[in-house]
mmCIF entry with sequence, helices, sheets and N, C-alpha, C, O atoms, coordinates in Angstrom:
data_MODEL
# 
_entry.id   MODEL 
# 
_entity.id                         1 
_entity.type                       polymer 
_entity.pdbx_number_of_molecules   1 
# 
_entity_poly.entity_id                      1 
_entity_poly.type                           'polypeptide(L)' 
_entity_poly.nstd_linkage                   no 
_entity_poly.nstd_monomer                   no 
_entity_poly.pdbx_seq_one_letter_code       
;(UNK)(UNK)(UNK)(UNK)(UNK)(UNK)(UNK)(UNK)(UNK)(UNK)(UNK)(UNK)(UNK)(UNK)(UNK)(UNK)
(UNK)(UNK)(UNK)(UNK)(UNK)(UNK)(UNK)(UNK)(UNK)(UNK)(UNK)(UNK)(UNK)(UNK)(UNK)(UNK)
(UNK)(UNK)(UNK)(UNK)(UNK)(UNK)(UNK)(UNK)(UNK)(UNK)
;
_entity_poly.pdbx_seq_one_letter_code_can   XXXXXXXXXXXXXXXXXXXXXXXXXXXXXXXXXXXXXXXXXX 
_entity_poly.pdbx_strand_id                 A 
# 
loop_
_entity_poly_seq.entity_id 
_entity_poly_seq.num 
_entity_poly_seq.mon_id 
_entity_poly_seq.hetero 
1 1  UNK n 
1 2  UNK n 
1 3  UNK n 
1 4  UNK n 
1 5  UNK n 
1 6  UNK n 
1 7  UNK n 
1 8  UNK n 
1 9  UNK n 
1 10 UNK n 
1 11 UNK n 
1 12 UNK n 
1 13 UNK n 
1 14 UNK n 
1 15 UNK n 
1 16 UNK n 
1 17 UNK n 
1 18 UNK n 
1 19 UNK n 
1 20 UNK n 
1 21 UNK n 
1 22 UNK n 
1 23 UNK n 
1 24 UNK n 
1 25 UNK n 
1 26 UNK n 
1 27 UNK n 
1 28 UNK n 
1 29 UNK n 
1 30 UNK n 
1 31 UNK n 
1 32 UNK n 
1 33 UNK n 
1 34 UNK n 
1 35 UNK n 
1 36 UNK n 
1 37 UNK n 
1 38 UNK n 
1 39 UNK n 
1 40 UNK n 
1 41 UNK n 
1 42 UNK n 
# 
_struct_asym.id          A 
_struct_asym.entity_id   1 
# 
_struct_sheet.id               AA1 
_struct_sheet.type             ? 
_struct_sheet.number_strands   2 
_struct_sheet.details          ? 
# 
_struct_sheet_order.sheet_id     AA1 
_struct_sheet_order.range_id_1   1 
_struct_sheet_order.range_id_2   2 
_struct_sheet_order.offset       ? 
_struct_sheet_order.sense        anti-parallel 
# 
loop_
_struct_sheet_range.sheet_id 
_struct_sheet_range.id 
_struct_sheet_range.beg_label_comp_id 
_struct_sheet_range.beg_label_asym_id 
_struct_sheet_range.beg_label_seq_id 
_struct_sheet_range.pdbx_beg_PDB_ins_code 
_struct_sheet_range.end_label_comp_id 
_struct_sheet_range.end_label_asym_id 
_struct_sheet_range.end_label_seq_id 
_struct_sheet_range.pdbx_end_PDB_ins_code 
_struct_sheet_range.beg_auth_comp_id 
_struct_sheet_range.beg_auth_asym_id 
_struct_sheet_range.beg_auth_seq_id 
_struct_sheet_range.end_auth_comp_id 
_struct_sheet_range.end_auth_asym_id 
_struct_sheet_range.end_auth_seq_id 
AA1 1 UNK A 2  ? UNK A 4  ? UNK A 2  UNK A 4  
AA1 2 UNK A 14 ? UNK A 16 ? UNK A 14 UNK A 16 
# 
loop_
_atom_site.group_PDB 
_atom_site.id 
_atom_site.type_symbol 
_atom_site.label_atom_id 
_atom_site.label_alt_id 
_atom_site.label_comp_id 
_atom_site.label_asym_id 
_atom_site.label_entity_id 
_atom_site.label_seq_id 
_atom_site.pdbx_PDB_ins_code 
_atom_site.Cartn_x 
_atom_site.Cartn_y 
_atom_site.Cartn_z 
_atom_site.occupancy 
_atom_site.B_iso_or_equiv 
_atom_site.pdbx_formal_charge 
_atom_site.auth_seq_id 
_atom_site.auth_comp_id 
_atom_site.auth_asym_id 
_atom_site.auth_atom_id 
_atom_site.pdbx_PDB_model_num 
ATOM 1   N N  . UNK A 1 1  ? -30.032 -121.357 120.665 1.00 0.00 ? 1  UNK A N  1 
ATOM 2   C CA . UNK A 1 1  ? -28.596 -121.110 120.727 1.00 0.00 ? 1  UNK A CA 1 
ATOM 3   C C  . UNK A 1 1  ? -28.341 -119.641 120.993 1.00 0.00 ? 1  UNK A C  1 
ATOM 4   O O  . UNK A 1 1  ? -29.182 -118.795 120.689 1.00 0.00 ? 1  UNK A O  1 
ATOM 5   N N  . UNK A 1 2  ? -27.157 -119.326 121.572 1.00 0.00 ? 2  UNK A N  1 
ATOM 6   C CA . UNK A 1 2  ? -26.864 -117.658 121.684 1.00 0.00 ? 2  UNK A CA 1 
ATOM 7   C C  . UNK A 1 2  ? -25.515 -117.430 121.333 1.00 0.00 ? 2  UNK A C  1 
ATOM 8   O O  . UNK A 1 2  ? -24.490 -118.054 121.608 1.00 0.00 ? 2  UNK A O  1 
ATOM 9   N N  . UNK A 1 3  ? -25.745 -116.292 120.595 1.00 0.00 ? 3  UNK A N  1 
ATOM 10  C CA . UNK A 1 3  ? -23.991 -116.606 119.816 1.00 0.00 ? 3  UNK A CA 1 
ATOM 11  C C  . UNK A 1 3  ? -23.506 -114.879 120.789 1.00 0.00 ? 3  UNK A C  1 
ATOM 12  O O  . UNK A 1 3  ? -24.233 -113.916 121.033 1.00 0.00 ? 3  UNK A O  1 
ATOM 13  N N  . UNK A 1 4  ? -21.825 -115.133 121.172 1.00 0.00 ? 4  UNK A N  1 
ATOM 14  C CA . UNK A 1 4  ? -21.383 -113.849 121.278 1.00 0.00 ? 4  UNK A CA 1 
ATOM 15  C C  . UNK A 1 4  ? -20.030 -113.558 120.814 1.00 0.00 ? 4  UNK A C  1 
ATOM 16  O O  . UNK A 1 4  ? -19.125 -114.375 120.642 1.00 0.00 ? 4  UNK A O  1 
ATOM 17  N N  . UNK A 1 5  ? -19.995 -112.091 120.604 1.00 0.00 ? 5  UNK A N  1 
ATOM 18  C CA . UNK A 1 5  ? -18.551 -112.100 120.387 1.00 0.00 ? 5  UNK A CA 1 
ATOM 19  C C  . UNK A 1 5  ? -19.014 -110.205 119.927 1.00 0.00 ? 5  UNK A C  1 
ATOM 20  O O  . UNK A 1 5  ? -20.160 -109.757 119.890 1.00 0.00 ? 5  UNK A O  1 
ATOM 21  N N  . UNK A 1 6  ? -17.889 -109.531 119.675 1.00 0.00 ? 6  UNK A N  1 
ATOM 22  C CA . UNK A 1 6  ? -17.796 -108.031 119.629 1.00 0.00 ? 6  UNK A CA 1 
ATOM 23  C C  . UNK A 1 6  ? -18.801 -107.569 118.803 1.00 0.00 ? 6  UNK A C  1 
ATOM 24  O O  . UNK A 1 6  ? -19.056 -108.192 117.772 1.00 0.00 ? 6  UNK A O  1 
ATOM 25  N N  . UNK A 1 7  ? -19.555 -106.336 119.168 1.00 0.00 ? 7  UNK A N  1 
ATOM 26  C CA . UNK A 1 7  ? -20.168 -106.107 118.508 1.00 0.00 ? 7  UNK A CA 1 
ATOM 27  C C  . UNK A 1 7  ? -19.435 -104.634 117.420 1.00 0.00 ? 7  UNK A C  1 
ATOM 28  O O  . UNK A 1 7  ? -18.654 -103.725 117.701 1.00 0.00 ? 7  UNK A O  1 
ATOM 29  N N  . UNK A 1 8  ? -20.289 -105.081 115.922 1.00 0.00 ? 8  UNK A N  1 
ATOM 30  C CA . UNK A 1 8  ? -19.513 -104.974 114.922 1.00 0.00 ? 8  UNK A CA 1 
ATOM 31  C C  . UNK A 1 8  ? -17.684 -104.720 115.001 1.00 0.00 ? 8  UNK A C  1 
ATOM 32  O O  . UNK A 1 8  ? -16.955 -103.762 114.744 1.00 0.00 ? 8  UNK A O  1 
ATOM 33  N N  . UNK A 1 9  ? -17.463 -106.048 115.469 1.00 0.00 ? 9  UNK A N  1 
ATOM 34  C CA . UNK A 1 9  ? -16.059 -106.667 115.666 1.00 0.00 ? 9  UNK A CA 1 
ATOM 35  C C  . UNK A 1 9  ? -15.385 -107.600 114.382 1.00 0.00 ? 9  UNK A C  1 
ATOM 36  O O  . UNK A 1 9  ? -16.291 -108.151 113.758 1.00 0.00 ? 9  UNK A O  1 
ATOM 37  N N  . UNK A 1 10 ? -14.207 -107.868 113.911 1.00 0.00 ? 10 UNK A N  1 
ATOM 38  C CA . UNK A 1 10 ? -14.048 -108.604 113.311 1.00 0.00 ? 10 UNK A CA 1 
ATOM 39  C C  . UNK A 1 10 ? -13.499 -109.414 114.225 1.00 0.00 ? 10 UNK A C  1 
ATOM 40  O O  . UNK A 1 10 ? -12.375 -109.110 114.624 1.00 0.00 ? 10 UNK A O  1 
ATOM 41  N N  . UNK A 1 11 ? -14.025 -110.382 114.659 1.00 0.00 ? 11 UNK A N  1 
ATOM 42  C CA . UNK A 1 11 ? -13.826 -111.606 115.971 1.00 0.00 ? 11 UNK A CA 1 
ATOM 43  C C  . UNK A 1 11 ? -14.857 -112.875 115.353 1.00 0.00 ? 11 UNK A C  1 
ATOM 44  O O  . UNK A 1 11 ? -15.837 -112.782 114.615 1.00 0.00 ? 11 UNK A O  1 
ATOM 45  N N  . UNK A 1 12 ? -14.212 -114.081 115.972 1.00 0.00 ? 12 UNK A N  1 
ATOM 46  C CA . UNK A 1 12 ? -15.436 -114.935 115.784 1.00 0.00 ? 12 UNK A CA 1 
ATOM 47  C C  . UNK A 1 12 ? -16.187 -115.151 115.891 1.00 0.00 ? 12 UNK A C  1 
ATOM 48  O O  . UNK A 1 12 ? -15.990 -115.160 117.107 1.00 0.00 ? 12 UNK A O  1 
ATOM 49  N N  . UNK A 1 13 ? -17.236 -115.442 115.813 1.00 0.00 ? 13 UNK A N  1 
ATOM 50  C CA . UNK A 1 13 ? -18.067 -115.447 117.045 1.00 0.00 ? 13 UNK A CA 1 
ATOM 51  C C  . UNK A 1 13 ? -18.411 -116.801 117.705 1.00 0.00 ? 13 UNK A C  1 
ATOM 52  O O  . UNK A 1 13 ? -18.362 -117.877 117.110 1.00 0.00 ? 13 UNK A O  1 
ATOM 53  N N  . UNK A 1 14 ? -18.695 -116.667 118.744 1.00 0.00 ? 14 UNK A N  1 
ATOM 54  C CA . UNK A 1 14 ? -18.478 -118.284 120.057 1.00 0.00 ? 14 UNK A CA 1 
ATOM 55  C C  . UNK A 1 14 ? -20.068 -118.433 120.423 1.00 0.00 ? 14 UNK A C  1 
ATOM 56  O O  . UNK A 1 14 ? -20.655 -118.012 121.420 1.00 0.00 ? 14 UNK A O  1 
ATOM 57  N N  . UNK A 1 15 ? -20.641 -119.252 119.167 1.00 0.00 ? 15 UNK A N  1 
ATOM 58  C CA . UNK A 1 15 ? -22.085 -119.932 119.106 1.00 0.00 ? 15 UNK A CA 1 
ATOM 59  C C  . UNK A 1 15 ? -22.162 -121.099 120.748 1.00 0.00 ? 15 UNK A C  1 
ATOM 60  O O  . UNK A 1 15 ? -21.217 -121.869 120.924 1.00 0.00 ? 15 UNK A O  1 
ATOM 61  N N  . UNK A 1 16 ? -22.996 -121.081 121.483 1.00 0.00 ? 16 UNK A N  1 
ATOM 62  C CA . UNK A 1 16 ? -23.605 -121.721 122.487 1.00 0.00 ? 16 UNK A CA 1 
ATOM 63  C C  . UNK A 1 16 ? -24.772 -122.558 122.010 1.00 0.00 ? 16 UNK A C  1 
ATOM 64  O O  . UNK A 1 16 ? -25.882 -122.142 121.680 1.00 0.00 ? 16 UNK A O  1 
ATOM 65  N N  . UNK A 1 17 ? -24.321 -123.858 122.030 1.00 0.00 ? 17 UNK A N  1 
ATOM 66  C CA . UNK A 1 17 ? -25.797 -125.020 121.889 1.00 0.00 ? 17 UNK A CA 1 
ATOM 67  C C  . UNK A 1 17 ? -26.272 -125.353 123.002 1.00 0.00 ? 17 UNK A C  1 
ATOM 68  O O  . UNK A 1 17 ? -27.496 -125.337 123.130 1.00 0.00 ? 17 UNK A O  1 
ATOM 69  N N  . UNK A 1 18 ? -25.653 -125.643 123.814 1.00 0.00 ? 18 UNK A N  1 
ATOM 70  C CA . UNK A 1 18 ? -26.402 -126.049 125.182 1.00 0.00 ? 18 UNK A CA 1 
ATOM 71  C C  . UNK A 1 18 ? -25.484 -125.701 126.395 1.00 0.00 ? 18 UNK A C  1 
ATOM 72  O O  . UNK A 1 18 ? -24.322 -125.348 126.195 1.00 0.00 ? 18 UNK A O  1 
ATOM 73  N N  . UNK A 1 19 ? -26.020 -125.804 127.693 1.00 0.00 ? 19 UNK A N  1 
ATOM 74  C CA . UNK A 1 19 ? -25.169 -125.084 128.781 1.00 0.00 ? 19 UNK A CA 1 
ATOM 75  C C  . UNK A 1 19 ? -25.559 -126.571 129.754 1.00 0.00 ? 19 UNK A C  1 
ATOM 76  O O  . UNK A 1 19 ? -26.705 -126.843 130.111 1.00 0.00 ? 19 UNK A O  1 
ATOM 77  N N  . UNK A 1 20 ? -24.581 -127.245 130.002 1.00 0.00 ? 20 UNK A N  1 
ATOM 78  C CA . UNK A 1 20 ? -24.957 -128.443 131.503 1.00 0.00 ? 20 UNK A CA 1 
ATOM 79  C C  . UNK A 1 20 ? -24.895 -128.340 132.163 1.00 0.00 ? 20 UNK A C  1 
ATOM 80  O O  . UNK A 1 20 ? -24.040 -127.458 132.244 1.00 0.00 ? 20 UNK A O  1 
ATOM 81  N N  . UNK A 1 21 ? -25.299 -128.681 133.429 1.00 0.00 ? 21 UNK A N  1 
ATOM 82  C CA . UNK A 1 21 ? -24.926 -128.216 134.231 1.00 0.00 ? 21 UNK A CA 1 
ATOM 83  C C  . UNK A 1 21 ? -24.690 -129.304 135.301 1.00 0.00 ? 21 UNK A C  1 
ATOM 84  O O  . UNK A 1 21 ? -25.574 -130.154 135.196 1.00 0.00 ? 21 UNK A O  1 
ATOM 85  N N  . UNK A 1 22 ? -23.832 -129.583 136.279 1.00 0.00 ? 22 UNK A N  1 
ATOM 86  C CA . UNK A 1 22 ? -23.553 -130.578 136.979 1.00 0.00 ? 22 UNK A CA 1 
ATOM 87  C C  . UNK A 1 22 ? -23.170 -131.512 136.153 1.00 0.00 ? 22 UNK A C  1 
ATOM 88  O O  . UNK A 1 22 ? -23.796 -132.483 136.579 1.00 0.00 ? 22 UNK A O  1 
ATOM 89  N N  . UNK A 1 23 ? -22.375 -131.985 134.980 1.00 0.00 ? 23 UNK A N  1 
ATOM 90  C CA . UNK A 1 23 ? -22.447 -133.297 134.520 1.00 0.00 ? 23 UNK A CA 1 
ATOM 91  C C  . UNK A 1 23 ? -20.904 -134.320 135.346 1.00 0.00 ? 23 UNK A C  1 
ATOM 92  O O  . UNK A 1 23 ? -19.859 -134.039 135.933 1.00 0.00 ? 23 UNK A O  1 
ATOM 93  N N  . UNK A 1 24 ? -21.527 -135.367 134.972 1.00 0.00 ? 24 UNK A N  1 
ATOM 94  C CA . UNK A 1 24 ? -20.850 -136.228 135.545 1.00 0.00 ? 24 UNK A CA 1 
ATOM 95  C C  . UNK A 1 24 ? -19.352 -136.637 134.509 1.00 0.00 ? 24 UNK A C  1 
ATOM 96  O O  . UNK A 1 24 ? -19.151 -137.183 133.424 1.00 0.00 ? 24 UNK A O  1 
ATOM 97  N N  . UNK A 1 25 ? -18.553 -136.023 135.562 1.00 0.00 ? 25 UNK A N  1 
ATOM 98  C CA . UNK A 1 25 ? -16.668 -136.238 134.685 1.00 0.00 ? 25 UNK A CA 1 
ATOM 99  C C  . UNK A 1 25 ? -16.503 -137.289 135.305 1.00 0.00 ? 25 UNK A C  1 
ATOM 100 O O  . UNK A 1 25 ? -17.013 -137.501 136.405 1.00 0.00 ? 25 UNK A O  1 
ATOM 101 N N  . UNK A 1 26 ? -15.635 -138.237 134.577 1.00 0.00 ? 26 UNK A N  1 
ATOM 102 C CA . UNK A 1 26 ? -14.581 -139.488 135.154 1.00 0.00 ? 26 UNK A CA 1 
ATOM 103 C C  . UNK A 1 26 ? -13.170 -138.434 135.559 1.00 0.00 ? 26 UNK A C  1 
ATOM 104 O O  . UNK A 1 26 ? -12.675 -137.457 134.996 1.00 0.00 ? 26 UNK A O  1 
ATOM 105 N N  . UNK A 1 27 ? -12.850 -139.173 136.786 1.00 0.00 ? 27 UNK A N  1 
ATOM 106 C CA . UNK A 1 27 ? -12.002 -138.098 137.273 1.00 0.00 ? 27 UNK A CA 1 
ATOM 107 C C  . UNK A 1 27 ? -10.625 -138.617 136.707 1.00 0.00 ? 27 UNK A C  1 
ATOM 108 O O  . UNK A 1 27 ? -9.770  -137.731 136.721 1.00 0.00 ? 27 UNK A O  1 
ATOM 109 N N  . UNK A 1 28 ? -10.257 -139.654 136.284 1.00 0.00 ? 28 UNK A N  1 
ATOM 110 C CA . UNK A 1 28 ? -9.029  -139.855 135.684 1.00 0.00 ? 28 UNK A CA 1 
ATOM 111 C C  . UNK A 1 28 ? -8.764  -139.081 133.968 1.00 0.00 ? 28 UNK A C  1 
ATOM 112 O O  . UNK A 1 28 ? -7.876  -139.394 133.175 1.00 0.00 ? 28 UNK A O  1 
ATOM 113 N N  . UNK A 1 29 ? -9.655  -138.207 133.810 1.00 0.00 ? 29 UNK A N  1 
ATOM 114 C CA . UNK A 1 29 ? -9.524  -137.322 132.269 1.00 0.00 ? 29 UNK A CA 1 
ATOM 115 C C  . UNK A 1 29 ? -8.949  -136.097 133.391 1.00 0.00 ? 29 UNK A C  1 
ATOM 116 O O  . UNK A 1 29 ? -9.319  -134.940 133.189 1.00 0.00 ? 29 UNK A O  1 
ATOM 117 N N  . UNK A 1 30 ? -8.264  -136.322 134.276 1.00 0.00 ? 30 UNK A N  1 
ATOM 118 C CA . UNK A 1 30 ? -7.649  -134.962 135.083 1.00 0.00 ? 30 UNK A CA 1 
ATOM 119 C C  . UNK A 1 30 ? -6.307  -135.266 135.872 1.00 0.00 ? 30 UNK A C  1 
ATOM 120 O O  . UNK A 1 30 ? -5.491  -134.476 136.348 1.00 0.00 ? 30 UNK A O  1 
ATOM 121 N N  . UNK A 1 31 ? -6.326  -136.585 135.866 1.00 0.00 ? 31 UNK A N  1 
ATOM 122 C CA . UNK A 1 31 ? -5.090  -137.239 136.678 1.00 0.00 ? 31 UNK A CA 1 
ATOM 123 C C  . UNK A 1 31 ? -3.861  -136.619 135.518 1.00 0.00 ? 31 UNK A C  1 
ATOM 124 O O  . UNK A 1 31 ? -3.884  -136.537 134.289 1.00 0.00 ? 31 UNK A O  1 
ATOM 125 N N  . UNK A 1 32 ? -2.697  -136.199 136.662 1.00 0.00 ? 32 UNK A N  1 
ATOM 126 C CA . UNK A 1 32 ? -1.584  -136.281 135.996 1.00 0.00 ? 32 UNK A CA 1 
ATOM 127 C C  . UNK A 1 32 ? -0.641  -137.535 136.239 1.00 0.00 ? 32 UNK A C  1 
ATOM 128 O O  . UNK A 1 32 ? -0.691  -138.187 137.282 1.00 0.00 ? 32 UNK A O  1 
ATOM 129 N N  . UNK A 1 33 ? 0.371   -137.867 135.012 1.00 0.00 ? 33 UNK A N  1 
ATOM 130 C CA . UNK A 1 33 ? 0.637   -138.872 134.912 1.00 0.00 ? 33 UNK A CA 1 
ATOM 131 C C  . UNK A 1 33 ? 1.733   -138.843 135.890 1.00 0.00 ? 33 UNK A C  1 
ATOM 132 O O  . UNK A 1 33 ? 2.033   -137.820 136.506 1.00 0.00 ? 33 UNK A O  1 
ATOM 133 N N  . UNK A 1 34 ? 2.239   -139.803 136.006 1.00 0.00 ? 34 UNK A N  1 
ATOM 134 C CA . UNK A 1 34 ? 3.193   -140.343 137.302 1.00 0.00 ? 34 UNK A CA 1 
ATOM 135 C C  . UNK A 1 34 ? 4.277   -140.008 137.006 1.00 0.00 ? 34 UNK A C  1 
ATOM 136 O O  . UNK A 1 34 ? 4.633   -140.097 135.831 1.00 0.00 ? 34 UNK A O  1 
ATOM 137 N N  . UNK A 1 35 ? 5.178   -139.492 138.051 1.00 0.00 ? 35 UNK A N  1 
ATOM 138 C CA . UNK A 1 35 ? 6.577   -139.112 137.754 1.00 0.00 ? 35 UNK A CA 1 
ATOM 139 C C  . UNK A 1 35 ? 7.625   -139.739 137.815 1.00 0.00 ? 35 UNK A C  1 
ATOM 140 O O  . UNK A 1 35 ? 7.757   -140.424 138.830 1.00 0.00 ? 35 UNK A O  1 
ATOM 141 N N  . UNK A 1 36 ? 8.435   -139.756 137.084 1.00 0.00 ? 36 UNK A N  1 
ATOM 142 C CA . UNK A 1 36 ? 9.724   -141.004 137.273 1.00 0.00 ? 36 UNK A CA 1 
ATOM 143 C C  . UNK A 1 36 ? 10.808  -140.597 138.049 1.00 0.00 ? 36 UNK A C  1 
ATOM 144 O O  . UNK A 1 36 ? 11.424  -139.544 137.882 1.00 0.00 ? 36 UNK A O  1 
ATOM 145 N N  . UNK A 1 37 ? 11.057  -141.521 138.983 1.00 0.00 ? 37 UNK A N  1 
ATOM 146 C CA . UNK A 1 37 ? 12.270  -141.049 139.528 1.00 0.00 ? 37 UNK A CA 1 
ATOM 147 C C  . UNK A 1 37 ? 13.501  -141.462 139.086 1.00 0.00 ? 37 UNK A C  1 
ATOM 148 O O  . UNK A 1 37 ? 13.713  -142.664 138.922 1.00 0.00 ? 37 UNK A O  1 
ATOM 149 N N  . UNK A 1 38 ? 14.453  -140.529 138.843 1.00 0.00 ? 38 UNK A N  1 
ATOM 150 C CA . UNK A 1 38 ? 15.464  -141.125 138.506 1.00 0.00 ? 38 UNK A CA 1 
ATOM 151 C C  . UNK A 1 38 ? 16.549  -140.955 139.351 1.00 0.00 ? 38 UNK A C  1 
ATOM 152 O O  . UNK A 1 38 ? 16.394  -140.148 140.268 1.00 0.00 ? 38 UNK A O  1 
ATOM 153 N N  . UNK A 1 39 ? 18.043  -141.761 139.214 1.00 0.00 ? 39 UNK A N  1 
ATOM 154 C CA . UNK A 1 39 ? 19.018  -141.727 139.927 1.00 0.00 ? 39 UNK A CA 1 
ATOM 155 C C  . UNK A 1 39 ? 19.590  -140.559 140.616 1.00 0.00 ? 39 UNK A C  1 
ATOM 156 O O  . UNK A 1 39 ? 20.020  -140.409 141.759 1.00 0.00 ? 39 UNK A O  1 
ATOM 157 N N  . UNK A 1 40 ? 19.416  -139.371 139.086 1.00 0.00 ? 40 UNK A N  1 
ATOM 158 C CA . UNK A 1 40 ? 19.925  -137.900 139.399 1.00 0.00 ? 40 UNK A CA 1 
ATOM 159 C C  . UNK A 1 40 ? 19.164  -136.929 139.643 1.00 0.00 ? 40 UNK A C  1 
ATOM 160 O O  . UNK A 1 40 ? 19.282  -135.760 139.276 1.00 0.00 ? 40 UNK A O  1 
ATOM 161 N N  . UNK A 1 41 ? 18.097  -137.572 140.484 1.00 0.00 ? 41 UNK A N  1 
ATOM 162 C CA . UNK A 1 41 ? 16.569  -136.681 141.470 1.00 0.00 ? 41 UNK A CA 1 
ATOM 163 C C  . UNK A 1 41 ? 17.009  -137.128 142.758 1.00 0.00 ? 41 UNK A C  1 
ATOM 164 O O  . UNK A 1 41 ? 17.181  -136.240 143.593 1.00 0.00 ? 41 UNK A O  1 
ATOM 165 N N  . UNK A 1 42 ? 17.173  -138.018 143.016 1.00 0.00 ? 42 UNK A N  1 
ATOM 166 C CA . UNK A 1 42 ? 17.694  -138.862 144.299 1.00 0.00 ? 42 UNK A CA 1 
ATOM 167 C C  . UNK A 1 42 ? 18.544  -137.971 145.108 1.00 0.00 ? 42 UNK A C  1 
ATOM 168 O O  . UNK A 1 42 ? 19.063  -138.387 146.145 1.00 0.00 ? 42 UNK A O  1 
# 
């Protein structure tokens, strides 16, 4: 693991377990949802 964050900082620090690389997303966790049309868009 590699942890970073300021050195002697009061910050969190942002621990790294693993790094992927290429993984496979379902592309609908990115779709935005559909827009409604209404009368007073028209």
């Amino acid at each position: 693991s590699m942890t970073q964050g300021i050195k002697d900082g009061a910050s969190n620090p942002l621990t790294i377990e693993s790094i992927e690389l290429n993984p496979v997303v379902d592309g609908a966790a990115f779709v935005f949802p559909e827009e409604t049309v209404t009368e007073e868009k028209k």
